[in-house]
Coordinates of C-alpha atoms and ligand atoms in Angstrom, one line a residue:
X631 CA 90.9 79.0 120.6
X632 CA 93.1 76.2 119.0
X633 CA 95.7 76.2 121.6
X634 CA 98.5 73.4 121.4
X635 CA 97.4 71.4 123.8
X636 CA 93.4 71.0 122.4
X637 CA 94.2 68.3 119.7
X638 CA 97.0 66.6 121.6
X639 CA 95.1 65.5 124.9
X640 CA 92.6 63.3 122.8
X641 CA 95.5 60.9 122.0
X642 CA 97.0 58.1 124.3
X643 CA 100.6 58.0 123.3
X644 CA 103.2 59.8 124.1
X645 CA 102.7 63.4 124.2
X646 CA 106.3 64.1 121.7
X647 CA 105.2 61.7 119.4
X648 CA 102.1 63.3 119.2
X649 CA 103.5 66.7 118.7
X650 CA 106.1 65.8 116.3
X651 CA 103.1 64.7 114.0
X652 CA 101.4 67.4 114.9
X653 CA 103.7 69.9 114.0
X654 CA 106.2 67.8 111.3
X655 CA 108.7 70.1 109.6
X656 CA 107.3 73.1 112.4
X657 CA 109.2 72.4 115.4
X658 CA 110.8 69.4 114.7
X659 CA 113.1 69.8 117.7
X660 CA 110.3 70.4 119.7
X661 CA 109.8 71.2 123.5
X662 CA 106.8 69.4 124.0
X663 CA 108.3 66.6 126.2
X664 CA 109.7 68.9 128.4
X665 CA 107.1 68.5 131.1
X666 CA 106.2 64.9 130.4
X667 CA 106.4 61.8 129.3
X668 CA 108.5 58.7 128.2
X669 CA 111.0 59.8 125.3
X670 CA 113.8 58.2 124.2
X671 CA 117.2 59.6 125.6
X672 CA 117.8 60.9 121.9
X673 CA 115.0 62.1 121.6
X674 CA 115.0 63.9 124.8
X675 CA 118.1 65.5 123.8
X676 CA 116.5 66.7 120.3
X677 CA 113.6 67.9 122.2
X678 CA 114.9 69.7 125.8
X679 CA 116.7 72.1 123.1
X680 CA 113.8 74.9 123.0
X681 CA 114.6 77.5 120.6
X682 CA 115.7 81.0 121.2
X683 CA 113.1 83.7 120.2
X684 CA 114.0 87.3 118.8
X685 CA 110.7 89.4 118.2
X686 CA 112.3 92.4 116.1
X687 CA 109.2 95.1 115.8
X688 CA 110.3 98.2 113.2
X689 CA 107.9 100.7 113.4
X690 CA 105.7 102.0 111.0
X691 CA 106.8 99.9 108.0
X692 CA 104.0 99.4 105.2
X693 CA 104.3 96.0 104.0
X694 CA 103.7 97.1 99.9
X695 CA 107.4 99.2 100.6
X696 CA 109.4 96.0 100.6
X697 CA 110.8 94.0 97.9
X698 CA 109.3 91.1 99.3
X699 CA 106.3 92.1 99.1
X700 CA 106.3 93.1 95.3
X701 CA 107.2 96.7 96.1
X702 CA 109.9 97.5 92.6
X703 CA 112.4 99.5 94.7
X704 CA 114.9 96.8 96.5
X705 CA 114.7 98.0 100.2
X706 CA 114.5 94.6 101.6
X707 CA 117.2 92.5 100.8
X708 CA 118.1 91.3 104.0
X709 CA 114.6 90.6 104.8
X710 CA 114.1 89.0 101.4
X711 CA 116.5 86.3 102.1
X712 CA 115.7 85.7 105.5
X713 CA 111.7 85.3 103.7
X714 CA 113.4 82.8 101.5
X715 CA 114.6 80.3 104.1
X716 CA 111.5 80.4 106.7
X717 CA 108.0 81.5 106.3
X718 CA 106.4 85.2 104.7
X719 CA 103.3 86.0 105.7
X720 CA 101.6 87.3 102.7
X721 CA 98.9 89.1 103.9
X722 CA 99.3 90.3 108.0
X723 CA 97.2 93.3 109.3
X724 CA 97.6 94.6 112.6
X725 CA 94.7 95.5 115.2
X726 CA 95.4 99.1 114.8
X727 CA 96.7 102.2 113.3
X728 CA 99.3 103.3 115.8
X729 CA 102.0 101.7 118.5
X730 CA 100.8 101.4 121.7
X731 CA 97.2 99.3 120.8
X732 CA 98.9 97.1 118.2
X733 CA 101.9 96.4 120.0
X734 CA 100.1 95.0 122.8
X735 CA 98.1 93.0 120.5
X736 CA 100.5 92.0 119.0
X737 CA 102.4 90.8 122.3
X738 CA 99.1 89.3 124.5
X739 CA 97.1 87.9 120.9
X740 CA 94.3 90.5 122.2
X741 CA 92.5 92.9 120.3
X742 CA 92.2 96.5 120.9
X743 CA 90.6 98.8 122.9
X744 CA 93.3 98.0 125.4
X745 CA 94.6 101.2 126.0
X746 CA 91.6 104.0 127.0
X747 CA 93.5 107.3 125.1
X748 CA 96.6 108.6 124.0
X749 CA 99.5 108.2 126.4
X750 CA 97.9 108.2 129.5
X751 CA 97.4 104.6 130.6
X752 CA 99.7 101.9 131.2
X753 CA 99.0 98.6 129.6
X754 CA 97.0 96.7 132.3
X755 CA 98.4 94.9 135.0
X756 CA 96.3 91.7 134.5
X757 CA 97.1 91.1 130.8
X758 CA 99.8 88.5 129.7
X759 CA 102.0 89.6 127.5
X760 CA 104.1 87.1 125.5
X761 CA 107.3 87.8 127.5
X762 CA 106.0 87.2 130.5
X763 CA 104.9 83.5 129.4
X764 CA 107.9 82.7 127.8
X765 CA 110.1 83.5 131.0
X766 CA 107.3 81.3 133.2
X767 CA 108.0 78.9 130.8
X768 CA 112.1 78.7 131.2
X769 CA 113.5 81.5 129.2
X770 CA 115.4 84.7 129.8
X771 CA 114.2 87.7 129.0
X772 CA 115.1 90.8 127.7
X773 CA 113.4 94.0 125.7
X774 CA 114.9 96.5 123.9
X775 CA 113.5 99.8 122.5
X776 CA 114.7 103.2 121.3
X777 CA 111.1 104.8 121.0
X778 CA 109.2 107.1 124.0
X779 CA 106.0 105.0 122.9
X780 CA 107.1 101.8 124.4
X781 CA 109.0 102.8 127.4
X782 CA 108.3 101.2 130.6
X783 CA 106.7 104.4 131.9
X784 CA 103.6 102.8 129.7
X785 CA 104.0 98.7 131.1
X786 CA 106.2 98.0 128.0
X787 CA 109.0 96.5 130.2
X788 CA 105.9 93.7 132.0
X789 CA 107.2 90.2 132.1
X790 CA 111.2 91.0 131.0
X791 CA 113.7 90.3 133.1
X792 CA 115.5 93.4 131.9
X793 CA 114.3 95.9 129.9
X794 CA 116.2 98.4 128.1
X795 CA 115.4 101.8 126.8
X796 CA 118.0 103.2 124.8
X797 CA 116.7 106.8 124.3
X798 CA 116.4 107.0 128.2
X799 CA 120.1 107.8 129.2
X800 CA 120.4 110.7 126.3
X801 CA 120.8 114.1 126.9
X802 CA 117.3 116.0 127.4
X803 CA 117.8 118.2 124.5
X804 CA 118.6 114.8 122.0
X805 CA 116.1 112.8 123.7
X806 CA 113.4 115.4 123.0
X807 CA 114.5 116.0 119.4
X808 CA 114.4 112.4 118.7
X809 CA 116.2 113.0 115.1
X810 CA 119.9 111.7 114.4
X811 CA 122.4 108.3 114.6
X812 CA 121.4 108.4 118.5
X813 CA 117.9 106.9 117.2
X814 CA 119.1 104.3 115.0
X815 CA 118.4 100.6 114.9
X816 CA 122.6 100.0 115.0
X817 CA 122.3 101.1 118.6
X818 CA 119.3 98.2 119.0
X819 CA 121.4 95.6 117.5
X820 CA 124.8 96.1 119.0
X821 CA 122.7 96.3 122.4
X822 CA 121.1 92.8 121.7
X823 CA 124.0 91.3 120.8
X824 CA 126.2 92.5 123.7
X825 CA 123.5 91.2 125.9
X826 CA 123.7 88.2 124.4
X827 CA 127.4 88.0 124.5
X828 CA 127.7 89.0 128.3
X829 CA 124.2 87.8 130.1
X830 CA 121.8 85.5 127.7
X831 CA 121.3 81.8 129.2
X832 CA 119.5 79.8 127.0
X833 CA 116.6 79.7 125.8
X834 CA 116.4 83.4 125.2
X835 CA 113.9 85.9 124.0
X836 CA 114.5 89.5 122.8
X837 CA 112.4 91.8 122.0
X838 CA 113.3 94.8 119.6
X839 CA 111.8 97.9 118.8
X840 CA 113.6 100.4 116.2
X841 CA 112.2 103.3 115.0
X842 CA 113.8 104.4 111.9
X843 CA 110.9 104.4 109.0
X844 CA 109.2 106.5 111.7
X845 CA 109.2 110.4 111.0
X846 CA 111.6 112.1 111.1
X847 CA 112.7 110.6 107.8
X848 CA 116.7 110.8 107.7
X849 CA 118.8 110.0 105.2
X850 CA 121.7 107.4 106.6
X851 CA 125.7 108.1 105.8
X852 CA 126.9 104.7 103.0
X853 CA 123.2 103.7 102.8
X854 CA 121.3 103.3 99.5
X855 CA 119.8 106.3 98.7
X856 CA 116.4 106.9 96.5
X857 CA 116.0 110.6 96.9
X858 CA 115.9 112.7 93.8
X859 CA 119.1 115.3 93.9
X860 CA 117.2 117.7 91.6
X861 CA 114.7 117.9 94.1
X862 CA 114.5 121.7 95.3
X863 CA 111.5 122.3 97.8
X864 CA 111.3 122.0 101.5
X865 CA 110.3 118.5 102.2
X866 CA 113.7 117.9 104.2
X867 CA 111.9 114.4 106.0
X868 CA 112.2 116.9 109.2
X869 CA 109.0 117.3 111.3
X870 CA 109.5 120.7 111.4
X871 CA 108.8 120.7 107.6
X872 CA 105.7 118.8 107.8
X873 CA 104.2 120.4 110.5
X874 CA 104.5 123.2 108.4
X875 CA 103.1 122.0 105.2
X876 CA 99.8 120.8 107.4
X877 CA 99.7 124.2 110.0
X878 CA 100.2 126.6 106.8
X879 CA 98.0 124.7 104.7
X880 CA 100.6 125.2 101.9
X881 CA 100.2 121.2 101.1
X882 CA 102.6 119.0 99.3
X883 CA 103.2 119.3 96.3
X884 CA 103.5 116.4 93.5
X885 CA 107.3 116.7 94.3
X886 CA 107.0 116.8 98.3
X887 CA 105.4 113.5 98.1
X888 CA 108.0 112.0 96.0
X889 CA 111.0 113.3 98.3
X890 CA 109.4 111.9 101.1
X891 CA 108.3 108.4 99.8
X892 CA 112.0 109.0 99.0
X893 CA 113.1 109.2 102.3
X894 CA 111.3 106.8 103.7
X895 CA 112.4 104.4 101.5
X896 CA 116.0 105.1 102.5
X897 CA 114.6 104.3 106.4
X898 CA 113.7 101.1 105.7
X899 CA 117.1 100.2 103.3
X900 CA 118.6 101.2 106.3
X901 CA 116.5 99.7 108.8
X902 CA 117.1 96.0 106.3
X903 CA 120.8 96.7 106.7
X904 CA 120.3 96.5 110.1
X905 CA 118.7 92.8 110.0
X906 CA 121.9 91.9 108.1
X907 CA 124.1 92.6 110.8
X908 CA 121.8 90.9 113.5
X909 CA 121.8 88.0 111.2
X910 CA 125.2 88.0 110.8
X911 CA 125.8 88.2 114.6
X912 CA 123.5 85.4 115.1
X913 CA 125.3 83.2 112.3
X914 CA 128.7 84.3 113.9
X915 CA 127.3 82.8 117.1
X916 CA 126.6 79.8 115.8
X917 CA 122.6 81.0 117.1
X918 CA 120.8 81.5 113.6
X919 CA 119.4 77.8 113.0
X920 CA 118.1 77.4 116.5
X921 CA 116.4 80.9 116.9
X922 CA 112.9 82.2 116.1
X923 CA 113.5 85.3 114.5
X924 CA 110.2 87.2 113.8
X925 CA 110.2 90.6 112.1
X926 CA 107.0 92.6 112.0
X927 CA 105.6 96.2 112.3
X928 CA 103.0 97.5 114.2
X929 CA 101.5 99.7 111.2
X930 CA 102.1 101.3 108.3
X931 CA 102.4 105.1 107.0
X932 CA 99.9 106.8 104.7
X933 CA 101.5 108.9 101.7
X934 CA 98.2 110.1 100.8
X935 CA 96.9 106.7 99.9
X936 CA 93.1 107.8 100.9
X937 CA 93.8 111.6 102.5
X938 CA 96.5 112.4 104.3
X939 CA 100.3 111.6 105.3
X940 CA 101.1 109.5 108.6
X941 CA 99.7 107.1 110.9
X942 CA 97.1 107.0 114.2
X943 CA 94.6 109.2 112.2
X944 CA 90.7 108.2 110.7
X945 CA 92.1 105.6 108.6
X946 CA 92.5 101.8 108.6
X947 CA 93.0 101.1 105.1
X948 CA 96.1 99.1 104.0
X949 CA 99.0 101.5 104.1
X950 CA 98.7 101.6 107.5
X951 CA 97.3 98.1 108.5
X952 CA 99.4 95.6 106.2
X953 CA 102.6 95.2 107.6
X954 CA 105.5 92.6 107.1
X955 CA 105.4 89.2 109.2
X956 CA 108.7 87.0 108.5
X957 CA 109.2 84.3 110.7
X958 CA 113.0 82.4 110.3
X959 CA 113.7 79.3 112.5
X960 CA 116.2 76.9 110.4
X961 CA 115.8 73.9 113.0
X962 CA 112.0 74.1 113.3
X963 CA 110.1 76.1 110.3
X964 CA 110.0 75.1 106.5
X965 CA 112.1 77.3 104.3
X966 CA 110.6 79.4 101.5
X967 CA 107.2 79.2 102.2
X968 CA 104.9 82.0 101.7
X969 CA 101.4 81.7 103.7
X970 CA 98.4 83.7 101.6
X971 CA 95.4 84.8 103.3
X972 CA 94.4 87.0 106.3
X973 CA 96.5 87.2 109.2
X974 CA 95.6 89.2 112.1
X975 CA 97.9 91.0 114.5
X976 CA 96.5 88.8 117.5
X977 CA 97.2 85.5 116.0
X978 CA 100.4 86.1 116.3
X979 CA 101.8 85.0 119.7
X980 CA 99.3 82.1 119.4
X981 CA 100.8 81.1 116.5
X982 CA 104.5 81.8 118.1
X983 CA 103.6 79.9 121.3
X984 CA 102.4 77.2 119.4
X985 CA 105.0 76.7 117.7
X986 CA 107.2 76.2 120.9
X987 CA 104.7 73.9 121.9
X988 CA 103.6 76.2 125.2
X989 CA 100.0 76.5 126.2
X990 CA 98.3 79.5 124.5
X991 CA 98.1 82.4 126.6
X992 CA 95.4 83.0 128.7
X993 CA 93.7 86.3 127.7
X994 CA 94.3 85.4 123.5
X995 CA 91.5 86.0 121.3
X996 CA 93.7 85.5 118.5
X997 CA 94.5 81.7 117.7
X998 CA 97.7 79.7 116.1
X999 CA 97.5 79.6 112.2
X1000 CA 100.7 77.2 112.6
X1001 CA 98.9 73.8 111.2
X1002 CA 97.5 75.5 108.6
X1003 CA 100.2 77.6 107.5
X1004 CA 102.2 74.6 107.5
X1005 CA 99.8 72.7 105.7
X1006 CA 100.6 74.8 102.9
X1007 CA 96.4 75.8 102.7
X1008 CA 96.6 79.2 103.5
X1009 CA 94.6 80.9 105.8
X1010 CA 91.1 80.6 105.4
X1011 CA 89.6 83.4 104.1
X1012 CA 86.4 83.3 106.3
X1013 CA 88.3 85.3 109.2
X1014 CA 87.4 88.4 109.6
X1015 CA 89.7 91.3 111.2
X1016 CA 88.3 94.1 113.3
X1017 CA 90.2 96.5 114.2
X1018 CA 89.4 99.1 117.1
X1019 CA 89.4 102.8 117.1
X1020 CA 92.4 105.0 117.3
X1021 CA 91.9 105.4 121.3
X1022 CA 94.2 108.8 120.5
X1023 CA 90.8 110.9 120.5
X1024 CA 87.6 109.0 120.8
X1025 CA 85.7 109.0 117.4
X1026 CA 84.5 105.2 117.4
X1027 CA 86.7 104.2 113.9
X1028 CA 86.2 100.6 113.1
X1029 CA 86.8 98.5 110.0
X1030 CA 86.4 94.9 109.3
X1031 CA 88.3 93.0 106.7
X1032 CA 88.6 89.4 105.1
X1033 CA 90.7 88.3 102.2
X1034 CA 88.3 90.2 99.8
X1035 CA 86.2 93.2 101.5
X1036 CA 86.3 95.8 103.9
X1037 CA 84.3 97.8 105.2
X1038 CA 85.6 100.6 106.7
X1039 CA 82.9 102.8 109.4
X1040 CA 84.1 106.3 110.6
X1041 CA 80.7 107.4 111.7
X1042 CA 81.3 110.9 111.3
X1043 CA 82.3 110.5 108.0
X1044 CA 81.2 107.1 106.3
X1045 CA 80.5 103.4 106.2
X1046 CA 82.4 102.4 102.8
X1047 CA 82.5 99.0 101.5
X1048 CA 85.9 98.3 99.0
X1049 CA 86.1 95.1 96.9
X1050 CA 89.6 94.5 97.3
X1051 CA 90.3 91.9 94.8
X1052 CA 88.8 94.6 91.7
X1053 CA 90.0 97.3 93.9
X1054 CA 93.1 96.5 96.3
X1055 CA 94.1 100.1 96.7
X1056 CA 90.3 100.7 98.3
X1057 CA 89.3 103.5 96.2
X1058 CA 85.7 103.2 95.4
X1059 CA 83.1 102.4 97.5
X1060 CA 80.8 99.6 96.8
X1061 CA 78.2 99.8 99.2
X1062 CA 75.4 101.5 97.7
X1063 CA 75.4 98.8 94.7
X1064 CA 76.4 95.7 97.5
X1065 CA 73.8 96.7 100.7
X1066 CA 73.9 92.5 101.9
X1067 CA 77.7 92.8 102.2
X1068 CA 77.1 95.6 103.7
X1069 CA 74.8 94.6 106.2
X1070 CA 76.7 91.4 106.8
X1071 CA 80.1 92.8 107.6
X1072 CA 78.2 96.1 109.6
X1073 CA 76.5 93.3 111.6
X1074 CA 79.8 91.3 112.5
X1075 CA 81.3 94.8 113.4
X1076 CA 78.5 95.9 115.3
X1077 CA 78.6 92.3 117.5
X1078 CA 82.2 93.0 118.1
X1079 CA 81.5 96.2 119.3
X1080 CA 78.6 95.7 121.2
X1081 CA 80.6 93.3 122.8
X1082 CA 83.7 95.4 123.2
X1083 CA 82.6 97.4 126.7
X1084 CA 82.3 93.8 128.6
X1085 CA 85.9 93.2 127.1
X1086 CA 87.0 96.9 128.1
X1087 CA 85.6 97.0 131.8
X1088 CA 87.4 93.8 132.3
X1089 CA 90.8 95.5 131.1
X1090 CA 90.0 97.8 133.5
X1091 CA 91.3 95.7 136.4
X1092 CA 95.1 97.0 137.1
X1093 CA 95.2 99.5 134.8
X1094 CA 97.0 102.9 135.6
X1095 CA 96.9 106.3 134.6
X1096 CA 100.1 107.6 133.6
X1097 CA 101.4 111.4 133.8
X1098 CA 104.0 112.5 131.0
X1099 CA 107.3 114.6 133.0
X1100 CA 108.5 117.4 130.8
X1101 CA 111.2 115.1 128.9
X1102 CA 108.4 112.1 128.3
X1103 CA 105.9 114.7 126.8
X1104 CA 108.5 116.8 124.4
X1105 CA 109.7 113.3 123.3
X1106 CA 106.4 112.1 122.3
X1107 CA 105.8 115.3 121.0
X1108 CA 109.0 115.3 118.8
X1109 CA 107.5 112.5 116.7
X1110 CA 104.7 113.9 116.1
X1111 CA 102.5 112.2 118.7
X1112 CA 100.5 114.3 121.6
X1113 CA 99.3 117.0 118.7
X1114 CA 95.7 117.5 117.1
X1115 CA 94.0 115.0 115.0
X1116 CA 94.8 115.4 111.1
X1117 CA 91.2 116.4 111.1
Ligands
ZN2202 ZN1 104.5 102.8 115.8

C-alpha cells in the first residue's frame, strides 16, 4: 500500500520538508508537521491550517452524461469549471454497480463483498470508514443524505459526529413515495451550509449524498430542460411507468428511451446547479480555496447500453461503472489538470488521506494515486479493477478491467472479453479470437475471488443483520430497490 508515511520515514530531515517535496503543488499547505518536528514558526502557521473536506456523492450519475466528460449536451457547467481549476479524473470506476457496496468502498478504500445481500446488513462494525479517521485525526464531522440507502439504519452515520437524514422527518406517505422538491439536492446544500454557519469548527468534513439523477426522473421548475415537447407516450420518468413497461412487457419504444435519457439529463443539470450554489456558499464564506471539495458517484445508469435500463442488475460495463471524480482544493491541488488512466473506487480515500498527509487507513486495499497524478504520468495502466458481484441476489458477477480490456464473467450467462480501445462501448466479444487475454484476466479474477471468502469471513466480525420497519421497506421500495432481478 503506498501510504504517506512509506517514502517519508527513509529520510533524516525534517518530516515538512520532506512532505512539501513530496507532495509540491499537492498540499502545499500541508498538515504533516502537525505531529512533529522542528518547523519554522511560518511555516508552522502555513502548515497547522489543514484543509476542510466536502465529499459530495450524487447518485447514479454516468460519467459519459457530463460535459466534462465529452458528453455534447451541457449538463455540467458547474462541475466543468470546478474541473478546470483542480484535478478530473478521466477515467474512475467504482467497485460496484449499486449504493451500498460502492459507497463503502468508496469511504474505507476496500473492495466489495462488504455487504452479504440486499438491505439486510449494516456495514461492519470493525471497518474504518474515512469519517471516522478524519475526526481521530482533528476534524469535525458531519454527513448528510436524502436517500433510504444510506441511512444510519445501515452503519452510514459510523464515525460522524452528526449525521443527518433528511428524508427521515417527512411525512410517511412522502417519505415512501420518494418523488418531488422534498428529495432534492437544494435541501442537501442549504443543510450543509447552515451547519456550517451555526456548528462547523475547523477543520471540517461533510459528506453529501443527493439523489436526483436517481429514478424517479423529475423534471425541475427554471431548470434547463432537454425533453422533447412532441413527445406523446407514457414514459413520464415516474416508476410507476417503468415498472409497467418491464411487468407488461410492452418495452420502450425508440421514443421512451429518448424521453427518459431526457429526463435524466435534466437530473443531473439540476443536480450541477446545485454544485453552483454550494460553490457559491463556500466562496461567500471565504471557505472555497482551503477546502477539498470531491464530487463523485457511486455508479452509473444503463439506458440499454448492453440490455436493459437501471442499475444493481448483471452488468458491470461502463454506464454503470464510470463515474465522475473531480477533486477542487485551490490552496493544495494544481488547477486544470486532467489525470488519464484507471482509477478505482477504493483508491480514493487513500488518495484523499494522502493528500492531507494522514496515515492510510487501516483496512485499504486501494492505495494513493496522488504522486502520480500529480506527476502529470497518469495512472499506470497495469492496474487492474475487480469489481464484486451485485450482493442484491447472489449470482457470482465479476469483471475485471484495465485501461484497455475487460472481461466481464456472469457465469450463468458468459465470460466476454471487450477491447475497449477498438470497442469502448463493449459491444463485441473478443474472447474466442484472444483465449491468452482471456486466460490472463480469468486467472487474476479467479485469484481475487478465490481470495475473496478469507476477506469476507473477516468482515464478518461486527457485522449486523438489519430488519426494514414498514416506512424503511416502502421507501426502498419506492426507488425501485427490494423488487426482482431484471432477469
Ligand atoms: Zn446509488
Amino acid at each position: 500500500m503506498a501510504g504517506s508515511g512509506e517514502p517519508l520515514r527513509r529520510l533524516s530531515v525534517p518530516r515538512c520538508a520532506v512532505s512539501r517535496a513530496a507532495l509540491g503543488g499537492w498540499g502545499a499547505a500541508l498538515v504533516l508537521c502537525t505531529s512533529l518536528v522542528a518547523c519554522g514558526p511560518t511555516q508552522e502557521r502555513a502548515a497547522r491550517r489543514p484543509p476542510n473536506v466536502i465529499v459530495w456523492l450524487v447518485d447514479t450519475l454516468r460519467a459519459d452524461h457530463l460535459s466534462c466528460y465529452g458528453y455534447e449536451r451541457d449538463t455540467s457547467p458547474q462541475l466543468d469549471a470546478l474541473a478546470a481549476q483542480g484535478v478530473l479524473f478521466e477515467n474512475a470506476h467504482v467497485n460496484s454497480n449499486w449504493t451500498q457496496p460502492s459507497v463503502v468502498s468508496l469511504l474505507s478504500g476496500r473492495a466489495p463483498p462488504i455487504f452479504e445481500s440486499d438491505y439486510s446488513s449494516t456495514i461492519p462494525e470493525g471497518l474504518t470508514l474515512l469519517p471516522e479517521w478524519l475526526r481521530f485525526h482533528g476534524w469535525r464531522t458531519a454527513g448528510f443524505t436524502i436517500t433510504a440507502a444510506t441511512a444510519s439504519h445501515f452503519g452510514f452515520d459510523k464515525g460522524f459526529g452528526e449525521y443527518v437524514e433528511l428524508d427521515a422527518d417527512l411525512d410517511f406517505t412522502v417519505r415512501t413515495r420518494r418523488s418531488g422538491p422534498e428529495f432534492d439536492a437544494d435541501r442537501v446544500v442549504a443543510a450543509a451550509l447552515d451547519w456550517i454557519d451555526t456548528r462547523a469548527a475547523a477543520p471540517f468534513f461533510l459528506s453529501l449524498h443527493s439523489v436526483d439523477p436517481h429514478a424517479p426522473y423529475e423534471a425541475h421548475v427554471g431548470e434547463v430542460a432537454y425533453t422533447d415537447p412532441t413527445y406523446a407516450g407514457p414514459q413520464d420518468g415516474s416508476l410507476t411507468q417503468l415498472d409497467a413497461a418491464f411487468e407488461e412487457r410492452r418495452g420502450f419504444s425508440a421514443a421512451d428511451r429518448r424521453q427518459l435519457i431526457d429526463l435524466y439529463d435534466g437530473e443531473i443539470r439540476y443536480s450541477d446547479t446545485q454544485l453552483g450554489a454550494l460553490v457559491a456558499g463556500l466562496r461567500a464564506r471565504d471557505l472555497f480555496d482551503n477546502t477539498l471539495l470531491v464530487v463523485v458517484s457511486d455508479h452509473g445508469e444503463e439506458f440499454w447500453d448492453h440490455r436493459t435500463h437501471g442499475h444493481g442488475h448483471r452488468n458491470l460495463h461502463a454506464e454503470l461503472t464510470h463515474v465522475p471524480l473531480v477533486m477542487s482544493w485551490p490552496d493544495g491541488l494544481p488547477a486544470g489538470l486532467r489525470v488519464p488512466g484507471l482509477m478505482r473506487g477504493i483508491d480514493l480515500t487513500p488518495t484523499l488521506v494522502h493528500a492531507l498527509g494522514l496515515p492510510a487507513l487501516p483496512d485499504a486495499e486501494g492505495e494513493s494515486v496522488l504522486l502520480r497524478a500529480r506527476a502529470g504520468q497518469g495512472l499506470a495502466s497495469r492496474r487492474a479493477l475487480l469489481f464484486a458481484d451485485r450482493a442484491k441476489r447472489e449470482h457470482g458477477l465479476l469483471a475485471v478491467r484495465s485501461d484497455d480490456l475487460l472481461l466481464h464473467a456472469d457465469p450463468e450467462r458468459a465470460t466476454e472479453l471487450f477491447d475497449l480501445e477498438a470497442d469502448p462501448a463493449a459491444q463485441h466479444d473478443l474472447g474466442a479470437e484472444r483465449p491468452a487475454e482471456l486466460e490472463r484476466f480469468s486467472d487474476t479474477l479467479h485469484t481475487w475471488r478465490d481470495g475473496r471468502d478469507a476477506r469476507r469471513a473477516a468482515l464478518e466480525l461486527g457485522r449486523a443483520s438489519v430488519e426494514l420497519d414498514e416506512a424503511q421497506a416502502a421507501s426502498l421500495r419506492a426507488m425501485g430497490y427490494l423488487g426482482e432481478d431484471d432477469g
